[in-house]
Coordinates of C-alpha atoms in Angstrom, one line a residue:
M248 CA -22.3 1.2 20.1
V249 CA -21.7 -2.5 20.7
K250 CA -19.5 -3.1 23.7
V251 CA -18.3 -6.7 23.8
K252 CA -16.3 -8.3 26.6
K253 CA -16.7 -11.9 25.5
L254 CA -16.7 -12.3 21.7
V255 CA -18.8 -15.4 21.9
D256 CA -21.6 -13.5 23.6
F257 CA -22.4 -10.9 20.9
D258 CA -26.1 -9.9 21.0
L259 CA -27.7 -9.2 17.6
E260 CA -30.5 -7.2 19.2
Q261 CA -28.0 -4.6 20.4
L262 CA -27.2 -3.6 16.8
D263 CA -30.5 -1.9 16.1
E264 CA -29.6 1.4 17.7
V265 CA -26.2 1.4 16.0
K266 CA -27.7 0.8 12.6
D267 CA -30.1 3.7 13.0
E268 CA -27.4 6.1 14.0
E269 CA -25.2 5.3 11.1
I270 CA -27.8 5.5 8.4
L271 CA -28.1 9.2 9.2
G272 CA -24.9 9.6 7.2
V273 CA -23.1 11.5 9.9
Q274 CA -19.4 10.6 10.1
K275 CA -18.3 10.1 13.7
V276 CA -14.8 10.7 14.8
S277 CA -13.4 8.4 17.5
R278 CA -10.4 9.5 19.5
N279 CA -8.6 6.3 18.3
D280 CA -9.4 6.8 14.6
I281 CA -6.2 7.0 12.5
A282 CA -5.9 9.0 9.3
I283 CA -3.9 7.9 6.3
I284 CA -2.5 11.2 5.0
G285 CA 0.2 10.1 2.6
M286 CA 1.0 7.2 0.3
S287 CA 3.7 6.2 -2.1
L288 CA 4.5 2.9 -3.8
K289 CA 6.5 1.0 -6.4
F290 CA 4.4 -1.9 -7.6
P291 CA 4.6 -4.2 -10.7
M292 CA 3.9 -2.0 -13.8
A293 CA 3.1 1.0 -11.5
D294 CA 5.4 3.5 -9.9
D295 CA 2.7 5.6 -8.3
V296 CA -0.8 5.2 -6.8
Y297 CA -2.5 6.6 -9.9
A298 CA -0.9 4.0 -12.3
F299 CA -1.6 1.3 -9.7
W300 CA -5.3 2.2 -9.4
Q301 CA -5.7 2.4 -13.2
N302 CA -4.2 -1.1 -13.5
I303 CA -6.6 -2.4 -10.9
V304 CA -9.6 -0.8 -12.5
D305 CA -8.7 -2.0 -15.9
G306 CA -8.1 -5.5 -14.7
V307 CA -4.5 -5.7 -15.8
D308 CA -2.6 -9.0 -15.2
C309 CA 0.9 -7.8 -14.0
I310 CA 2.4 -11.3 -14.1
R311 CA 5.2 -11.4 -16.7
E312 CA 8.6 -12.5 -17.7
T313 CA 11.7 -11.0 -16.0
P314 CA 12.2 -7.5 -17.5
R315 CA 15.0 -7.7 -20.1
H316 CA 17.5 -5.2 -18.6
R317 CA 17.2 -7.1 -15.2
L318 CA 17.7 -10.4 -17.0
L319 CA 20.9 -9.0 -18.7
D320 CA 22.3 -7.9 -15.2
I321 CA 21.6 -11.4 -13.8
K322 CA 23.3 -13.1 -16.8
D323 CA 26.4 -10.8 -16.3
Y324 CA 26.6 -11.8 -12.7
M325 CA 26.2 -15.5 -13.4
N326 CA 28.9 -15.3 -16.2
Y327 CA 31.2 -13.6 -13.8
L328 CA 30.9 -16.6 -11.5
N329 CA 31.2 -19.0 -14.4
R330 CA 27.8 -20.5 -13.6
D331 CA 25.4 -21.8 -16.1
I332 CA 21.9 -20.3 -16.3
N333 CA 19.0 -21.6 -18.3
A334 CA 15.8 -20.0 -19.4
E335 CA 13.7 -22.5 -17.4
D336 CA 15.4 -21.2 -14.2
F337 CA 13.3 -18.0 -14.5
E338 CA 9.6 -18.0 -13.8
E339 CA 7.0 -15.4 -14.6
A340 CA 6.1 -13.2 -11.7
A341 CA 4.9 -9.6 -11.0
Y342 CA 8.3 -8.0 -11.3
L343 CA 9.2 -4.4 -10.7
D344 CA 10.6 -2.7 -13.8
K345 CA 13.8 -1.4 -12.1
I346 CA 15.5 -2.1 -8.8
D347 CA 19.0 -0.9 -9.6
E348 CA 18.5 2.9 -9.6
F349 CA 18.9 5.1 -6.5
D350 CA 19.1 8.8 -6.0
Y351 CA 22.0 8.6 -3.5
S352 CA 22.8 12.4 -3.8
Y353 CA 19.3 13.3 -2.5
F354 CA 20.1 11.4 0.8
Q355 CA 23.6 12.7 1.0
I356 CA 25.0 9.1 0.7
S357 CA 28.2 8.5 -1.1
P358 CA 28.1 6.4 -4.4
K359 CA 30.3 3.8 -2.7
E360 CA 28.1 3.4 0.3
A361 CA 25.0 3.3 -1.9
R362 CA 26.5 0.6 -4.0
L363 CA 26.8 -1.6 -0.9
M364 CA 23.2 -1.0 0.3
D365 CA 20.6 -3.7 0.1
I366 CA 18.0 -3.0 -2.6
N367 CA 15.2 -3.2 -0.2
Q368 CA 16.8 -0.5 2.0
R369 CA 17.2 1.8 -1.0
L370 CA 13.8 1.3 -2.3
F371 CA 12.0 1.7 1.0
L372 CA 14.0 4.8 1.8
E373 CA 12.9 6.4 -1.5
T374 CA 9.3 5.3 -1.1
A375 CA 9.0 6.5 2.5
I376 CA 10.3 9.9 1.5
G377 CA 7.7 9.9 -1.3
A378 CA 4.9 9.1 1.2
I379 CA 6.1 11.9 3.5
E380 CA 6.2 14.4 0.6
D381 CA 2.8 13.2 -0.5
S382 CA 1.5 13.9 3.0
G383 CA 2.7 17.6 2.8
Y384 CA 5.4 17.1 5.5
G385 CA 8.5 17.0 3.2
G386 CA 11.7 19.1 3.6
E387 CA 12.5 19.6 7.2
K388 CA 8.9 19.6 8.7
L389 CA 9.4 16.3 10.5
M390 CA 12.9 16.8 11.5
G391 CA 13.2 16.0 15.2
S392 CA 9.6 15.0 15.5
R393 CA 8.2 11.9 17.3
T394 CA 7.5 10.1 14.1
G395 CA 7.8 6.2 14.2
V396 CA 8.8 3.9 11.3
Y397 CA 7.4 0.4 11.0
V398 CA 8.5 -1.8 8.1
G399 CA 7.4 -5.3 7.2
F400 CA 10.3 -7.3 5.9
G401 CA 11.1 -10.9 6.4
V402 CA 14.4 -12.2 5.1
E403 CA 18.1 -11.6 5.5
S404 CA 19.7 -9.6 2.7
E405 CA 20.1 -11.4 -0.6
Y406 CA 22.3 -8.5 -1.7
K407 CA 25.0 -9.3 0.8
G408 CA 25.5 -12.6 -1.0
L409 CA 26.2 -10.8 -4.2
I410 CA 28.7 -8.6 -2.6
E411 CA 30.4 -11.7 -1.1
D412 CA 30.7 -13.2 -4.5
V413 CA 31.8 -10.1 -6.5
A414 CA 33.7 -8.0 -3.9
P415 CA 34.4 -10.0 -0.7
E416 CA 36.9 -7.4 0.5
L417 CA 34.0 -4.9 0.9
I418 CA 31.9 -7.2 3.2
S419 CA 32.9 -5.3 6.4
M420 CA 31.9 -2.0 4.8
S421 CA 28.6 -3.3 3.7
V422 CA 27.2 -4.4 7.1
S423 CA 25.1 -1.3 7.8
G424 CA 23.7 -1.4 4.3
N425 CA 22.6 -4.9 4.6
L426 CA 21.5 -5.2 8.3
S427 CA 17.7 -5.7 8.0
P428 CA 16.6 -3.5 10.9
L429 CA 18.3 -0.5 9.3
I430 CA 15.6 -0.5 6.5
A431 CA 13.5 1.3 9.1
S432 CA 16.3 3.0 11.1
R433 CA 18.0 4.6 8.1
I434 CA 14.9 6.8 7.6
S435 CA 14.9 7.8 11.3
Y436 CA 18.6 8.6 11.0
I437 CA 18.4 10.7 7.9
M438 CA 15.4 12.7 9.1
N439 CA 16.2 12.8 12.8
L440 CA 13.0 11.1 13.8
K441 CA 12.5 10.3 17.5
G442 CA 9.7 7.8 17.4
P443 CA 10.1 4.0 17.6
S444 CA 11.8 2.5 14.6
M445 CA 11.4 -1.3 13.9
L446 CA 11.2 -4.2 11.5
V447 CA 8.2 -6.5 11.7
N448 CA 8.6 -10.1 10.4
T449 CA 5.5 -12.3 10.5
A450 CA 6.0 -13.7 7.0
C451 CA 3.0 -12.9 4.6
S452 CA 1.3 -10.7 7.2
S453 CA 4.4 -8.6 8.0
S454 CA 3.4 -5.2 6.5
L455 CA -0.2 -5.3 7.8
V456 CA 1.1 -6.1 11.2
A457 CA 3.6 -3.2 10.9
L458 CA 0.6 -0.9 10.1
H459 CA -1.3 -2.3 13.1
T460 CA 1.7 -1.7 15.3
A461 CA 2.1 1.8 14.0
C462 CA -1.5 2.6 14.8
Q463 CA -1.2 1.2 18.3
S464 CA 1.9 3.3 18.9
I465 CA 0.2 6.5 17.9
I466 CA -2.9 5.6 20.1
D467 CA -0.6 4.8 23.0
G468 CA 1.3 8.1 22.6
E469 CA 4.6 6.6 21.7
C470 CA 4.7 8.7 18.6
D471 CA 2.7 11.5 17.0
M472 CA 2.9 10.3 13.5
A473 CA 4.2 7.1 11.8
I474 CA 5.4 5.8 8.6
A475 CA 4.4 2.2 7.9
G476 CA 4.8 -0.2 5.0
G477 CA 6.8 -3.1 3.6
T478 CA 9.3 -4.1 1.0
Q479 CA 9.8 -7.3 -1.1
T480 CA 12.2 -7.9 -4.0
Y481 CA 13.9 -10.7 -5.7
V482 CA 17.5 -9.7 -6.3
L483 CA 18.0 -13.0 -8.2
P484 CA 14.5 -14.1 -9.4
I485 CA 15.6 -17.8 -9.7
R486 CA 13.4 -20.1 -7.7
K487 CA 15.4 -22.7 -5.8
A488 CA 12.6 -24.4 -3.9
K489 CA 8.9 -24.5 -3.7
I490 CA 6.7 -24.5 -0.5
G491 CA 3.5 -25.9 -2.0
I492 CA 1.4 -22.8 -2.6
E493 CA 2.7 -21.9 -6.1
A494 CA 0.4 -22.0 -9.0
P495 CA 1.7 -23.9 -12.1
N496 CA 1.1 -20.8 -14.3
N497 CA 2.1 -18.3 -11.6
R498 CA -1.3 -16.7 -11.4
A499 CA -3.7 -16.6 -8.4
K500 CA -7.2 -17.8 -9.2
T501 CA -8.6 -16.7 -5.8
F502 CA -11.9 -18.3 -4.9
D503 CA -12.2 -20.0 -8.3
Y504 CA -13.0 -23.7 -9.0
D505 CA -9.5 -24.0 -10.6
A506 CA -7.6 -22.4 -7.8
D507 CA -4.2 -24.1 -7.6
G508 CA -1.9 -21.7 -5.8
T509 CA -0.5 -18.2 -6.1
G510 CA 2.1 -16.3 -8.1
G511 CA 5.1 -14.3 -6.8
G512 CA 5.5 -10.6 -6.9
E513 CA 7.7 -7.6 -5.9
G514 CA 6.6 -4.4 -4.4
V515 CA 7.4 -1.6 -1.9
A516 CA 4.9 0.8 -0.3
A517 CA 4.6 3.2 2.6
V518 CA 1.8 5.2 4.2
V519 CA 1.9 8.1 6.6
L520 CA -0.4 8.0 9.6
K521 CA -1.8 10.5 12.1
I522 CA -4.6 10.7 14.7
L523 CA -7.7 11.7 12.6
S524 CA -8.8 14.6 14.8
R525 CA -5.4 16.1 14.6
A526 CA -5.2 15.5 10.8
I527 CA -8.5 17.4 10.4
K528 CA -7.4 20.2 12.6
D529 CA -4.2 20.6 10.7
G530 CA -6.0 20.5 7.3
D531 CA -4.2 17.4 6.0
N532 CA -5.2 15.5 2.9
I533 CA -6.9 12.4 4.3
Y534 CA -7.1 9.4 2.0
A535 CA -9.1 7.2 4.4
I536 CA -9.7 6.3 8.1
I537 CA -8.4 3.3 10.0
K538 CA -11.2 2.6 12.4
G539 CA -9.6 -0.5 14.1
S540 CA -7.3 -3.4 13.7
A541 CA -6.3 -6.6 15.5
V542 CA -3.6 -9.3 15.5
N543 CA -3.6 -12.9 16.7
N544 CA -2.1 -16.3 16.0
D545 CA -3.6 -19.6 14.8
G546 CA -2.2 -21.5 17.8
R547 CA -2.6 -25.2 17.0
S548 CA -4.0 -26.1 13.5
N549 CA -3.6 -29.0 11.1
G550 CA 0.0 -27.9 10.7
I551 CA 2.3 -25.0 11.7
T552 CA 1.8 -23.4 8.4
A553 CA -1.9 -24.3 7.9
P554 CA -4.6 -21.6 8.4
N555 CA -7.2 -21.7 11.1
A556 CA -10.8 -20.5 10.4
I557 CA -11.6 -20.0 14.1
A558 CA -8.5 -17.9 14.6
Q559 CA -9.4 -15.9 11.5
E560 CA -12.9 -15.3 12.8
D561 CA -11.5 -14.2 16.2
V562 CA -9.2 -11.6 14.7
I563 CA -11.9 -10.1 12.5
L564 CA -14.3 -9.9 15.5
R565 CA -11.7 -8.1 17.6
A566 CA -11.0 -5.6 14.8
W567 CA -14.7 -4.9 14.5
E568 CA -14.9 -4.5 18.3
K569 CA -12.2 -1.9 18.2
A570 CA -13.7 -0.1 15.2
R571 CA -17.1 0.1 17.0
I572 CA -19.1 -0.2 13.8
N573 CA -22.0 -2.3 12.7
P574 CA -20.6 -5.2 10.7
E575 CA -23.6 -5.0 8.3
T576 CA -22.1 -1.7 7.1
I577 CA -18.9 -3.5 5.9
T578 CA -19.6 -4.0 2.2
Y579 CA -16.2 -5.1 0.9
I580 CA -13.4 -7.4 2.1
E581 CA -10.0 -7.2 0.6
A582 CA -9.0 -10.8 1.2
H583 CA -5.7 -12.5 1.9
G584 CA -6.8 -14.7 -1.1
T585 CA -3.8 -16.8 -2.0
G586 CA -5.9 -18.9 -4.3
T587 CA -5.1 -22.3 -2.7
K588 CA -7.6 -25.2 -2.3
L589 CA -7.0 -25.2 1.4
G590 CA -6.7 -21.5 2.2
D591 CA -9.6 -20.0 0.2
P592 CA -12.4 -22.1 1.8
I593 CA -11.0 -21.5 5.3
E594 CA -10.9 -17.7 4.7
I595 CA -14.5 -17.7 3.6
D596 CA -15.5 -19.8 6.5
G597 CA -13.8 -17.5 9.0
L598 CA -15.5 -14.4 7.5
S599 CA -18.8 -16.1 7.4
R600 CA -18.6 -17.2 11.0
A601 CA -17.8 -13.6 12.0
F602 CA -20.7 -12.0 10.0
R603 CA -23.2 -14.6 11.2
R604 CA -22.7 -13.3 14.8
F605 CA -24.5 -10.2 13.6
T606 CA -26.7 -10.8 10.5
D607 CA -28.4 -13.5 8.5
K608 CA -28.2 -11.4 5.3
K609 CA -26.7 -13.2 2.3
Q610 CA -24.3 -11.8 -0.3
F611 CA -24.3 -8.3 0.8
C612 CA -20.5 -7.9 1.1
G613 CA -18.2 -8.1 -1.9
I614 CA -14.8 -9.8 -1.7
G615 CA -11.7 -9.7 -3.9
S616 CA -7.9 -10.0 -3.8
V617 CA -5.2 -7.8 -5.4
K618 CA -3.0 -11.0 -5.6
T619 CA -4.9 -11.8 -8.8
N620 CA -3.3 -8.7 -10.4
I621 CA 0.1 -8.5 -8.8
G622 CA 0.8 -11.8 -7.3
H623 CA 1.7 -12.5 -3.7
L624 CA 4.1 -9.7 -2.5
D625 CA 5.0 -11.7 0.7
N626 CA 6.1 -9.0 3.2
S627 CA 4.4 -6.3 1.2
A628 CA 1.1 -8.2 0.6
G629 CA -0.8 -6.6 3.4
I630 CA 0.1 -3.0 2.6
A631 CA -0.7 -3.6 -1.1
G632 CA -4.2 -4.7 0.0
V633 CA -4.6 -1.6 2.2
I634 CA -3.6 0.8 -0.6
K635 CA -6.0 -0.9 -3.0
A636 CA -8.8 -0.6 -0.5
V637 CA -8.0 3.0 0.2
L638 CA -8.1 3.9 -3.4
M639 CA -11.5 2.0 -3.7
L640 CA -12.9 4.2 -0.9
K641 CA -11.5 7.3 -2.4
N642 CA -12.8 6.6 -5.9
R643 CA -16.0 4.9 -4.7
K644 CA -15.6 1.9 -7.1
I645 CA -15.0 -1.8 -6.6
P646 CA -12.6 -3.2 -9.2
P647 CA -12.7 -6.7 -10.6
T648 CA -10.9 -9.8 -9.2
L649 CA -9.2 -11.5 -12.0
N650 CA -9.2 -15.2 -13.0
F651 CA -12.6 -15.9 -11.5
N652 CA -14.9 -17.9 -13.7
R653 CA -16.8 -20.3 -11.4
P654 CA -16.7 -20.6 -7.6
N655 CA -14.5 -23.0 -5.7
S656 CA -16.6 -26.2 -5.2
Q657 CA -15.8 -26.0 -1.4
I658 CA -17.3 -22.6 -1.0
S659 CA -21.1 -22.0 -0.9
F660 CA -21.2 -18.3 -1.7
E661 CA -25.0 -18.3 -2.2
K662 CA -25.4 -19.2 1.5
S663 CA -22.7 -16.8 2.8
P664 CA -22.7 -13.1 3.4
L665 CA -20.1 -12.7 0.6
Y666 CA -20.0 -12.6 -3.2
V667 CA -16.9 -12.3 -5.5
C668 CA -16.5 -9.0 -7.2
D669 CA -15.6 -10.1 -10.8
E670 CA -16.4 -6.9 -12.6
L671 CA -16.0 -3.1 -12.1
Q672 CA -18.9 -1.6 -10.2
D673 CA -19.9 1.6 -8.4
W674 CA -19.6 1.3 -4.7
E675 CA -23.1 2.2 -3.3
T676 CA -24.3 2.1 0.3
D677 CA -27.6 2.8 2.1
G678 CA -26.4 6.1 3.5
F679 CA -23.7 5.0 5.8
P680 CA -20.0 5.6 5.2
R681 CA -18.2 3.1 2.9
R682 CA -16.4 0.6 5.0
C683 CA -14.2 -2.4 4.3
G684 CA -11.9 -4.8 5.9
V685 CA -8.4 -5.9 4.8
S686 CA -7.1 -9.4 5.9
S687 CA -3.5 -10.7 5.9
F688 CA -2.6 -14.2 7.2
G689 CA 0.9 -15.1 7.7
L690 CA 2.6 -18.4 7.0
S691 CA 3.9 -18.0 10.5
G692 CA 0.3 -18.3 11.8
T693 CA 0.1 -14.5 12.7
N694 CA -3.1 -13.0 11.4
C695 CA -4.1 -9.4 11.0
H696 CA -7.3 -7.7 10.1
I697 CA -7.9 -3.9 9.6
V698 CA -11.2 -1.9 9.2
L699 CA -11.1 1.1 6.9
E700 CA -13.7 3.8 6.3
E701 CA -14.0 6.6 3.7
Y702 CA -13.3 10.2 4.8
S703 CA -15.9 12.7 3.7
R704 CA -15.5 16.4 4.1
N705 CA -18.7 18.1 5.2
S706 CA -18.5 20.4 2.2
V707 CA -16.2 20.8 -0.8
R708 CA -14.2 23.9 -0.5
K709 CA -14.5 26.1 -3.6
E710 CA -11.8 28.1 -5.3
D711 CA -11.6 31.6 -3.7
N712 CA -8.8 33.4 -5.6
K713 CA -11.4 35.6 -7.3
G714 CA -9.4 36.0 -10.5
N715 CA -6.0 36.4 -8.9
Y716 CA -3.0 34.3 -10.0
Y717 CA -1.7 31.3 -8.3
V718 CA 2.0 30.5 -7.7
F719 CA 3.1 26.8 -8.1
S720 CA 6.6 25.8 -7.3
V721 CA 8.6 22.6 -7.3
S722 CA 12.2 21.9 -6.3
S723 CA 14.7 19.0 -6.5
K724 CA 18.3 18.1 -6.3
S725 CA 18.8 17.3 -10.0
K726 CA 17.3 18.3 -13.3
A727 CA 16.3 14.7 -13.9
S728 CA 14.4 14.4 -10.7
L729 CA 12.7 17.7 -11.3
M730 CA 11.5 16.5 -14.6
D731 CA 10.1 13.3 -13.0
M732 CA 8.2 15.6 -10.7
I733 CA 6.7 17.5 -13.5
K734 CA 5.6 14.3 -15.2
A735 CA 4.0 13.2 -11.9
Y736 CA 2.1 16.4 -11.5
N737 CA 0.9 16.1 -15.1
T738 CA -0.4 12.6 -14.4
F739 CA -2.0 13.8 -11.2
L740 CA -3.8 16.7 -12.9
K741 CA -5.0 14.4 -15.7
K742 CA -6.6 12.1 -13.1
K743 CA -7.9 14.7 -10.7
E744 CA -9.9 17.4 -12.6
E745 CA -11.6 18.5 -9.4
V746 CA -8.5 19.3 -7.5
N747 CA -8.5 22.5 -5.4
L748 CA -5.8 24.7 -6.9
G749 CA -5.1 26.6 -3.7
D750 CA -4.5 23.4 -1.8
L751 CA -2.4 22.0 -4.6
C752 CA -0.1 25.1 -4.6
F753 CA 0.1 25.2 -0.8
T754 CA 1.2 21.6 -0.6
A755 CA 3.7 21.9 -3.5
N756 CA 5.2 25.2 -2.2
T757 CA 5.5 24.1 1.5
G758 CA 5.5 20.3 1.5
R759 CA 9.0 19.7 0.1
G760 CA 12.5 21.0 0.9
H761 CA 14.1 23.8 -1.2
Y762 CA 16.9 22.4 -3.4
N763 CA 19.3 23.6 -6.1
Y764 CA 16.9 23.0 -9.0
R765 CA 13.7 25.1 -8.6
L766 CA 10.8 25.9 -10.9
A767 CA 8.0 28.4 -10.2
I768 CA 4.9 28.9 -12.4
I769 CA 2.5 31.7 -12.2
F770 CA -0.9 30.7 -13.6
K771 CA -4.6 31.7 -13.5
D772 CA -6.5 28.5 -13.8
R773 CA -6.2 24.7 -14.1
N774 CA -6.0 24.7 -17.9
D775 CA -3.2 27.3 -17.8
L776 CA -1.2 25.2 -15.3
V777 CA -1.8 22.0 -17.3
N778 CA -0.7 23.6 -20.6
I779 CA 2.5 25.0 -19.0
L780 CA 3.4 21.7 -17.4
K781 CA 2.8 19.9 -20.7
Y782 CA 5.0 22.3 -22.6
I783 CA 7.8 21.8 -20.0
E784 CA 7.5 18.0 -20.2
K785 CA 7.5 18.0 -24.0
N786 CA 10.5 20.2 -24.3
S787 CA 12.4 18.8 -21.4
F788 CA 13.3 22.2 -20.0
E789 CA 14.9 23.3 -23.3
N790 CA 15.2 27.1 -23.4
I791 CA 14.7 27.2 -19.7
E792 CA 17.6 28.4 -17.7
F793 CA 18.3 27.3 -14.1

């Protein structure tokens, strides 16, 4: 593999041997490879990874008006303060449907304490637990383990301001619920996790830097597993000031001739990480592999918030060096892609500079940005790009980038290694594993790039029950949440016809805690399970006793 000490001295001739090895299609496992083994999210118009992927594949524009029930809550608050509010105070954005619900009893938190907790703390707590359960390590499996928590979050709690306005006598009681670092520490406290717990704030690149930091902590032995992600909400979605990157119609037209800024969005997401070799040994479900990542800063540029193409080139090269892969095998880039006249050409310039160190090939690498679907999620932007890229690797498809009609006049795509993916396409390669990069560049000047690779099992394990029955069980702390789980499994089975039933039952039976409301189903095949779950969902547990 290519070993580089000075990035400016890359030797193109050294890549021939690497290229030949990788075309063999044999997936190599490096000791520093990190596996993504669990994911959970709440994104605009999507409460799970399956809905999110479907929105991306279908090219859904998630920018919209403020949801009606949230608007009513805001109006009630403003009326309480005797403040006027006008329709023009609200802008379209990629809003979450609900931010006011929280299953406090699940976490053994009193209703009063929960009422005083910042919305971001509540949402990330639920999402992190969802990712843990998705990884198969729910219940008490991680209790006391050296699991780290790394969260991208960048502002002081807006929710505290609401408490000061409505119930100032409760301010002292609300401190722990609105102290930003506790967004990460609350999870460690509840689950007795012994790994590092921290908040990462680098503005727009916060969650990708949090993911990078988590990977480094695992590699350095500071923790055995990690939870990484980010959270971003607008408690009061009323824009008070603009910073110059906002599109007039609140939609990012990334890399397009008419690019004029980006739109806002909300979202919270978390992934669970583990050393790949250990994840394979433990039989974990592996979504994708993190091959390498890097972080740097712009240093001096045209302005403290202005991007720097040379710095972006450098961070990409360093991520490739750590990943130890041939850059010609990277066939997609999930771009930062804010859709600004200044930022887009600089991003393409930085990528092109990096690729040209290794190849003269033109337009072999696709590029796109999820910001055209869900807006700029600020602290959560990077993790949103990662989850999109992971789902692309898993499904072997490249979805369309929206709002692209003709190229930005400042970008010569025909002369670059890149092309904009503006329609759904199958993701084909020449025999090497599918690989992609994800970029996130902060307004702070802190840049991060990560290299992802698909995970392919050597063989697909076949069902081996030989006509025997399976046992499938789910458990929750309330009938309502149990019903939500049934709906989620119905959605999962609808999307994943090839699922191994033995693996599904093992994870469902052992990957969660055992709570007051429990359901066990004995079934013989996939159709049997699907029909039983559909019946339960349709009848909402009527005639079923607990």
